[in-house]
Coordinates of C-alpha atoms in Angstrom, one line a residue:
M22 CA -15.0 -19.6 9.5
K23 CA -13.2 -17.3 11.6
T24 CA -11.3 -14.7 10.3
A25 CA -8.1 -15.7 12.3
T26 CA -8.2 -18.9 10.3
K27 CA -9.0 -17.6 7.5
A28 CA -5.9 -15.2 8.1
L29 CA -3.6 -18.5 8.9
L30 CA -5.1 -20.5 5.3
A31 CA -3.9 -17.7 3.7
A32 CA -0.8 -17.5 4.7
A33 CA -0.3 -21.4 4.6
A34 CA -1.4 -21.2 1.0
I35 CA 1.1 -18.5 -0.2
A36 CA 4.2 -20.7 1.5
A37 CA 3.0 -24.0 -0.7
I38 CA 2.0 -22.3 -4.1
A39 CA 5.5 -21.0 -2.9
S40 CA 7.5 -23.3 -1.7
P41 CA 8.1 -25.0 -5.2
I42 CA 9.0 -22.1 -7.3
L43 CA 11.3 -20.3 -4.6
A44 CA 12.8 -23.2 -3.0
Q45 CA 16.6 -22.5 -2.9
Q46 CA 19.2 -25.3 -3.5
R47 CA 20.7 -27.4 -0.3
G48 CA 22.6 -24.8 2.0
Q49 CA 21.4 -21.9 0.5
G50 CA 18.5 -21.3 2.0
R51 CA 14.5 -19.8 0.7
L52 CA 14.0 -16.3 0.5
P53 CA 12.4 -14.9 3.6
A54 CA 9.0 -15.0 4.0
E55 CA 8.1 -10.8 3.2
C56 CA 10.0 -11.7 0.4
R57 CA 8.2 -15.0 -1.4
E58 CA 4.7 -13.1 -0.6
E59 CA 6.2 -10.8 -2.2
I60 CA 6.6 -12.0 -5.4
M61 CA 3.7 -14.1 -5.0
Q62 CA 1.4 -11.0 -5.1
L63 CA 3.4 -9.8 -7.9
C64 CA 3.3 -12.6 -10.2
G65 CA -0.1 -14.2 -9.0
T66 CA 0.0 -18.7 -8.8
Q67 CA 0.8 -18.3 -12.2
G68 CA 4.1 -20.1 -11.4
Q69 CA 2.7 -23.0 -9.9
A70 CA 2.6 -25.5 -12.9
D71 CA 5.8 -24.1 -14.3
R72 CA 9.1 -22.6 -12.7
A73 CA 9.7 -21.1 -16.6
K74 CA 6.6 -18.8 -16.3
M75 CA 7.8 -17.4 -12.9
R76 CA 11.0 -16.9 -13.6
A77 CA 9.6 -14.8 -16.6
C78 CA 7.3 -12.7 -14.6
L79 CA 10.1 -12.0 -12.9
R80 CA 12.4 -11.0 -15.1
E81 CA 9.8 -8.7 -17.0
K82 CA 8.7 -7.0 -13.4
A83 CA 11.4 -7.7 -11.4
A84 CA 11.5 -3.3 -11.0
E85 CA 8.4 -3.8 -9.0
L86 CA 9.9 -5.7 -6.4
S87 CA 11.5 -3.9 -3.5
E88 CA 15.6 -4.0 -2.8
T89 CA 15.4 -5.7 -0.3
C90 CA 14.0 -8.8 -2.3
R91 CA 15.6 -8.0 -5.1
T92 CA 18.6 -7.9 -3.3
E93 CA 18.2 -11.2 -1.2
L94 CA 16.3 -12.5 -5.2
R95 CA 19.7 -11.3 -7.1
Q96 CA 21.7 -12.7 -4.3
R97 CA 20.6 -16.7 -4.4
M98 CA 19.8 -16.9 -8.0
E99 CA 23.3 -15.6 -9.0
A100 CA 24.6 -18.6 -5.9
R101 CA 22.9 -21.1 -8.5
G102 CA 24.7 -19.8 -11.5
G103 CA 21.0 -18.8 -13.2
R104 CA 21.1 -16.3 -15.7
E105 CA 17.9 -15.7 -15.1
G106 CA 18.6 -13.8 -11.9
A107 CA 21.8 -11.4 -13.2
R108 CA 19.4 -10.8 -15.8
A109 CA 16.3 -9.8 -13.4
G110 CA 18.8 -8.1 -11.0
Q111 CA 20.4 -6.1 -13.7
G112 CA 17.4 -5.4 -14.8
A113 CA 16.0 -4.0 -11.8
G114 CA 18.9 -1.6 -11.4
R115 CA 17.8 1.0 -13.1
F116 CA 14.8 1.1 -11.3
A117 CA 16.1 1.1 -7.9
S118 CA 13.1 2.3 -5.5
G119 CA 16.0 4.0 -3.1
R120 CA 17.4 3.1 0.4
V121 CA 15.5 3.9 3.4
S122 CA 16.9 7.0 5.2
S123 CA 15.6 5.8 8.3
T124 CA 12.8 4.0 10.4
V125 CA 10.5 5.7 12.9
V126 CA 9.5 2.9 15.9
Y127 CA 6.1 4.7 17.3
G128 CA 5.3 0.5 18.9
D129 CA 6.1 -2.1 20.5
H130 CA 4.4 -4.4 17.7
L131 CA 6.9 -5.6 15.0
R132 CA 4.7 -4.0 12.8
Q133 CA 4.7 -1.0 14.2
Q134 CA 7.5 1.0 12.2
V135 CA 7.3 3.5 9.2
D136 CA 10.3 3.5 6.7
V137 CA 11.6 7.4 5.7
Y138 CA 13.3 7.7 2.0
T139 CA 14.4 11.5 2.1
P140 CA 16.3 13.0 -0.9
N141 CA 19.8 13.7 0.1
D142 CA 19.0 17.6 -1.1
A143 CA 16.0 18.2 1.6
V144 CA 16.4 21.0 4.0
G145 CA 13.5 21.0 6.0
D146 CA 10.6 21.7 4.1
A147 CA 9.9 18.7 1.5
P148 CA 6.0 17.3 1.8
L149 CA 5.6 13.9 2.9
V150 CA 4.3 11.3 1.3
L151 CA 3.2 8.6 4.0
F152 CA 1.7 5.5 1.9
V153 CA -0.7 2.5 3.6
H154 CA -0.1 -0.7 2.4
G155 CA -3.0 -2.9 1.5
G156 CA -3.6 -6.6 2.2
G157 CA -7.4 -7.2 3.4
W158 CA -6.7 -5.6 6.8
Q159 CA -4.9 -8.8 7.2
M160 CA -1.7 -9.0 5.9
G161 CA 0.4 -6.7 3.5
N162 CA 4.0 -5.6 4.0
H163 CA 4.9 -2.1 4.6
K164 CA 8.6 -2.8 3.3
A165 CA 7.3 -5.3 0.3
T166 CA 4.9 -2.2 -1.0
V167 CA 6.3 0.5 -2.0
Q168 CA 8.1 -1.0 -5.4
A169 CA 8.8 2.5 -6.7
K170 CA 7.7 4.7 -5.5
P171 CA 10.4 5.6 -2.8
Q172 CA 12.5 6.7 -6.0
H173 CA 10.0 8.2 -7.7
F174 CA 8.4 11.0 -5.0
K175 CA 12.2 11.5 -4.0
D176 CA 12.9 12.8 -7.4
R177 CA 10.0 15.3 -7.5
G178 CA 11.1 16.4 -4.6
Y179 CA 9.3 14.9 -1.9
V180 CA 10.2 12.6 1.2
F181 CA 8.4 9.6 0.7
A182 CA 7.3 7.0 3.7
S183 CA 5.8 3.8 4.2
A184 CA 3.9 2.8 7.4
G185 CA 3.6 -0.4 8.8
Y186 CA 0.9 -1.3 11.3
R187 CA -0.8 -4.3 13.3
V188 CA -3.4 -6.6 11.5
L189 CA -5.5 -9.5 12.0
P190 CA -6.3 -11.1 14.2
D191 CA -3.3 -9.0 16.1
A192 CA -5.7 -6.1 16.4
P193 CA -8.6 -5.2 14.9
V194 CA -9.8 -2.0 12.1
E195 CA -9.9 0.2 14.5
N196 CA -6.5 -0.6 16.0
Q197 CA -5.2 -0.5 12.9
A198 CA -6.7 2.9 12.0
A199 CA -5.3 4.0 15.7
D200 CA -1.9 2.6 14.4
I201 CA -1.5 4.9 11.4
G202 CA -2.8 7.9 13.7
A203 CA 0.2 7.0 15.4
A204 CA 2.9 6.6 13.0
L205 CA 1.3 10.2 11.7
R206 CA 2.2 11.6 15.2
A207 CA 5.7 9.6 16.0
L208 CA 6.9 11.1 11.9
R209 CA 5.6 14.7 13.0
A210 CA 7.9 14.5 15.9
Q211 CA 10.7 13.7 13.8
A212 CA 10.4 15.7 10.8
E213 CA 13.3 18.0 11.1
S214 CA 15.2 15.2 11.1
G215 CA 13.5 13.4 8.3
G216 CA 13.8 16.2 6.0
F217 CA 10.0 17.5 5.9
D218 CA 7.8 19.7 6.8
P219 CA 5.1 18.2 9.2
D220 CA 2.3 20.2 8.3
R221 CA 2.0 19.5 4.6
I222 CA 1.1 15.7 4.0
V223 CA -0.6 13.5 2.2
L224 CA -1.9 10.2 3.1
M225 CA -1.8 7.5 0.5
G226 CA -3.3 4.1 0.3
H227 CA -3.8 1.0 -1.3
S228 CA -6.7 -1.3 -0.9
A229 CA -7.6 -1.4 2.1
G230 CA -4.6 0.6 3.3
A231 CA -6.9 3.1 0.9
H232 CA -10.0 2.6 3.3
L233 CA -7.7 3.0 6.9
A234 CA -6.1 6.2 4.8
A235 CA -9.6 7.7 4.3
L236 CA -11.1 6.3 8.2
V237 CA -8.0 9.0 9.3
A238 CA -8.3 11.4 7.0
S239 CA -12.0 12.7 7.8
D240 CA -12.4 10.6 11.4
P241 CA -9.8 12.6 13.7
Q242 CA -10.2 10.5 16.5
Y243 CA -7.5 8.8 14.8
A244 CA -4.6 11.4 14.2
G245 CA -5.6 13.9 17.3
D246 CA -3.4 16.7 17.1
A247 CA -2.1 16.0 13.8
F248 CA -4.8 15.5 11.2
D249 CA -5.2 19.2 10.4
A250 CA -2.1 17.9 8.8
I251 CA -3.3 16.4 6.5
K252 CA -3.4 18.2 3.6
G253 CA -4.7 15.7 0.9
V254 CA -5.4 11.9 0.7
V255 CA -5.3 9.9 -2.5
L256 CA -6.4 6.6 -2.5
L257 CA -5.8 3.3 -5.0
D258 CA -8.3 1.1 -5.6
G259 CA -10.5 1.3 -2.1
A260 CA -13.9 -0.5 -2.4
G261 CA -15.0 0.0 1.2
Y262 CA -15.1 3.2 2.0
D263 CA -18.6 2.6 3.2
V264 CA -19.1 -0.3 5.1
A265 CA -22.5 -1.5 5.4
D266 CA -23.2 -1.5 0.9
A267 CA -19.5 -3.2 0.4
V268 CA -21.2 -6.2 2.7
A269 CA -23.9 -6.0 1.1
R270 CA -23.3 -5.5 -2.3
P271 CA -24.0 -8.7 -4.6
T272 CA -21.5 -7.8 -7.2
M273 CA -18.7 -6.6 -4.5
E274 CA -15.4 -8.4 -5.1
L275 CA -15.3 -10.9 -2.3
P276 CA -18.4 -10.4 -0.5
T277 CA -16.7 -12.7 3.2
L278 CA -13.4 -10.6 3.6
Y279 CA -15.7 -7.9 4.5
R280 CA -18.1 -9.6 6.6
D281 CA -15.6 -11.4 8.7
V282 CA -13.5 -8.2 8.9
F283 CA -15.9 -6.0 10.1
G284 CA -18.6 -8.4 11.5
T285 CA -22.3 -7.9 11.1
D286 CA -23.2 -5.0 14.3
P287 CA -24.7 -1.6 11.6
A288 CA -22.8 0.7 14.3
R289 CA -19.9 -0.5 13.8
H290 CA -20.0 -0.3 10.0
K291 CA -20.9 3.3 10.6
A292 CA -18.6 3.7 12.5
L293 CA -15.5 2.5 10.4
S294 CA -16.9 3.9 7.4
P295 CA -15.1 7.0 5.9
I296 CA -18.3 8.2 4.1
A297 CA -20.4 8.7 7.1
H298 CA -17.7 11.3 8.9
V299 CA -17.9 13.4 5.9
G300 CA -19.0 16.4 6.5
G301 CA -16.6 16.9 9.9
R302 CA -13.5 18.1 10.1
D303 CA -12.5 16.0 6.5
A304 CA -8.7 16.4 5.2
P305 CA -9.5 19.3 2.2
H306 CA -7.8 17.8 -1.2
W307 CA -9.1 13.9 -2.2
L308 CA -8.3 12.3 -4.9
A309 CA -9.6 8.8 -5.3
L310 CA -8.6 6.3 -8.3
Y311 CA -10.2 2.8 -8.9
V312 CA -9.4 0.5 -12.0
A313 CA -12.5 1.3 -14.5
E314 CA -13.3 -2.6 -14.4
R315 CA -14.2 -3.3 -10.8
P316 CA -17.4 -2.0 -10.3
G317 CA -17.1 -2.0 -6.8
S318 CA -14.3 0.0 -6.8
K319 CA -15.9 2.8 -9.2
A320 CA -19.0 2.8 -6.7
Q321 CA -17.5 3.3 -3.4
S322 CA -14.7 5.8 -5.1
E323 CA -17.3 7.9 -6.6
A324 CA -19.4 7.5 -3.8
L325 CA -17.0 9.2 -1.3
A326 CA -15.7 11.9 -3.4
G327 CA -19.1 12.6 -4.7
A328 CA -20.4 12.8 -0.7
L329 CA -16.7 14.8 -0.5
A330 CA -17.5 17.6 -3.0
K331 CA -20.8 18.2 -2.0
A332 CA -18.9 18.8 1.3
G333 CA -17.0 21.8 0.1
K334 CA -13.7 19.6 -0.1
D335 CA -11.4 19.9 -3.4
A336 CA -12.7 15.4 -4.2
S337 CA -12.6 13.3 -7.4
A338 CA -13.2 10.5 -8.4
V339 CA -10.6 9.0 -11.7
A340 CA -11.0 5.6 -13.7
I341 CA -8.1 4.1 -14.4
T342 CA -8.0 1.9 -18.0
G343 CA -5.8 -1.3 -18.9
T344 CA -5.0 -1.8 -15.3
D345 CA -5.9 -4.1 -12.5
H346 CA -6.0 -3.9 -9.0
G347 CA -2.1 -4.9 -8.3
R348 CA -0.4 -3.0 -11.0
M349 CA -2.8 0.6 -9.7
N350 CA 0.0 0.3 -6.8
R351 CA 2.5 -2.0 -8.3
E352 CA 2.6 0.8 -11.8
L353 CA 2.7 3.5 -10.0
G354 CA 5.9 5.8 -10.4
T355 CA 6.6 3.7 -13.8
E356 CA 5.9 3.8 -17.1
A357 CA 3.6 0.9 -17.2
G358 CA 1.5 3.0 -14.9
K359 CA 1.8 6.3 -16.1
A360 CA -2.1 6.8 -16.0
Q361 CA -2.0 6.4 -12.6
T362 CA 1.0 8.1 -11.6
E363 CA 0.0 11.6 -14.3
A364 CA -3.1 11.8 -12.0
V365 CA -1.3 11.5 -8.9
D366 CA 1.6 13.6 -10.0
A367 CA -0.7 16.2 -10.8
F368 CA -3.1 15.9 -7.4
L369 CA 0.0 16.1 -5.5
E370 CA 1.5 19.7 -7.7
R371 CA -2.0 21.8 -6.8
V372 CA -1.7 20.4 -3.2
F373 CA 1.2 21.9 -2.4
S374 CA 1.7 24.5 -4.8

C-alpha cells in the first residue's frame, strides 16, 4: 500500500474513533482536527466503546494537552454543563504550558512555522531548546505535542521553540530534514527579538522527530551555516538512527512503516541514517533516551551513542523505565516523567555550563 494511502487511512481511523467520543451537541461543533488527534494520541482508543473511560483519561491527563486544546475542550464541555469538563479545565490550569510568545514563519506551507515560548525575564542570552515532534514522518503537530515542556524549560531559563515541518505525502524525509534546517536558520535570524543566544541551541526530538533531529545534527547539509550553533541533541525514544537496520530488523516495531517511509534503496537508507554520518562534524553533545522495554529503540539508541562516543563526542544512551513511547514525550517536564525530565535537565546544564 502506498504511503499516501496509508496516511489517509490513518487520518480516517483517528476521525472515526474520535468522532463518537469527541463530537459535541448540535450548535457547539466538533473539536478542531488537531485537538482530536492530540486527544487520541494521549488517550488512545480506550474510549471508543466507553465514553466514561475517555472522560476519565481526560480528567487524569488534561495537563498534558496543549493550551489551545485544553481551552477548546473546556469551553465545549462547560457549554454542555459537564462537570468533567470543568474539573479537567481546572486541573489542567495548574500545569499550563505557557503562551506562545511569537511564531516564526519560514516557508509557504502551513506547517512551515515555529512557535517560540520566551521567559518574561529573557535578556537575549538564554539558550534555545528547539523541539521536533514525532508522528511517523507522516502526521503530528508542533502545537499539540509540547504539553508541559514550554513552561518547564522557561522556568529553567531557556527559550523553548516547537518546529512544524511538512510531512508525507507532501514532503519526503529529505525535505522534512531540510525544513528543520530552514526553521533553525529562520530562528537564528530573529534571535534578538526572541530573547535567545543564536549560537547556543539544543535540538530535541521525539520518535520520528528524534530521527530528524539526529540527522540535522549529524549531516551539515540541512542546517547549513546554522550547523555550528547546534551544541547538543536530546533524542526521545527514536528507533530510526540506522535506517537499513530498522527496515531489516525482524523484531523492530512497525517494520513496514520504515519500508514505506524510506523505500528500498540502500543508498537512500544510508544517506538518511544519522549513524552513517557520525565521524564528520557532528554536534558535540548527545543524549539518547529510550524506553527500556522497546528493543528496537534500545538497540538503535545504544548504537548511535556508541558510535558518537567512539568518534570523540559526549554521547550517552539512557534507559527510562516505567514509561512508554508516548509518555516519554508527554510527561517530560512533569512529576510523572521525573526520570526523563531529570536526565534532560542534567544534560542541558552540562551543555550550557
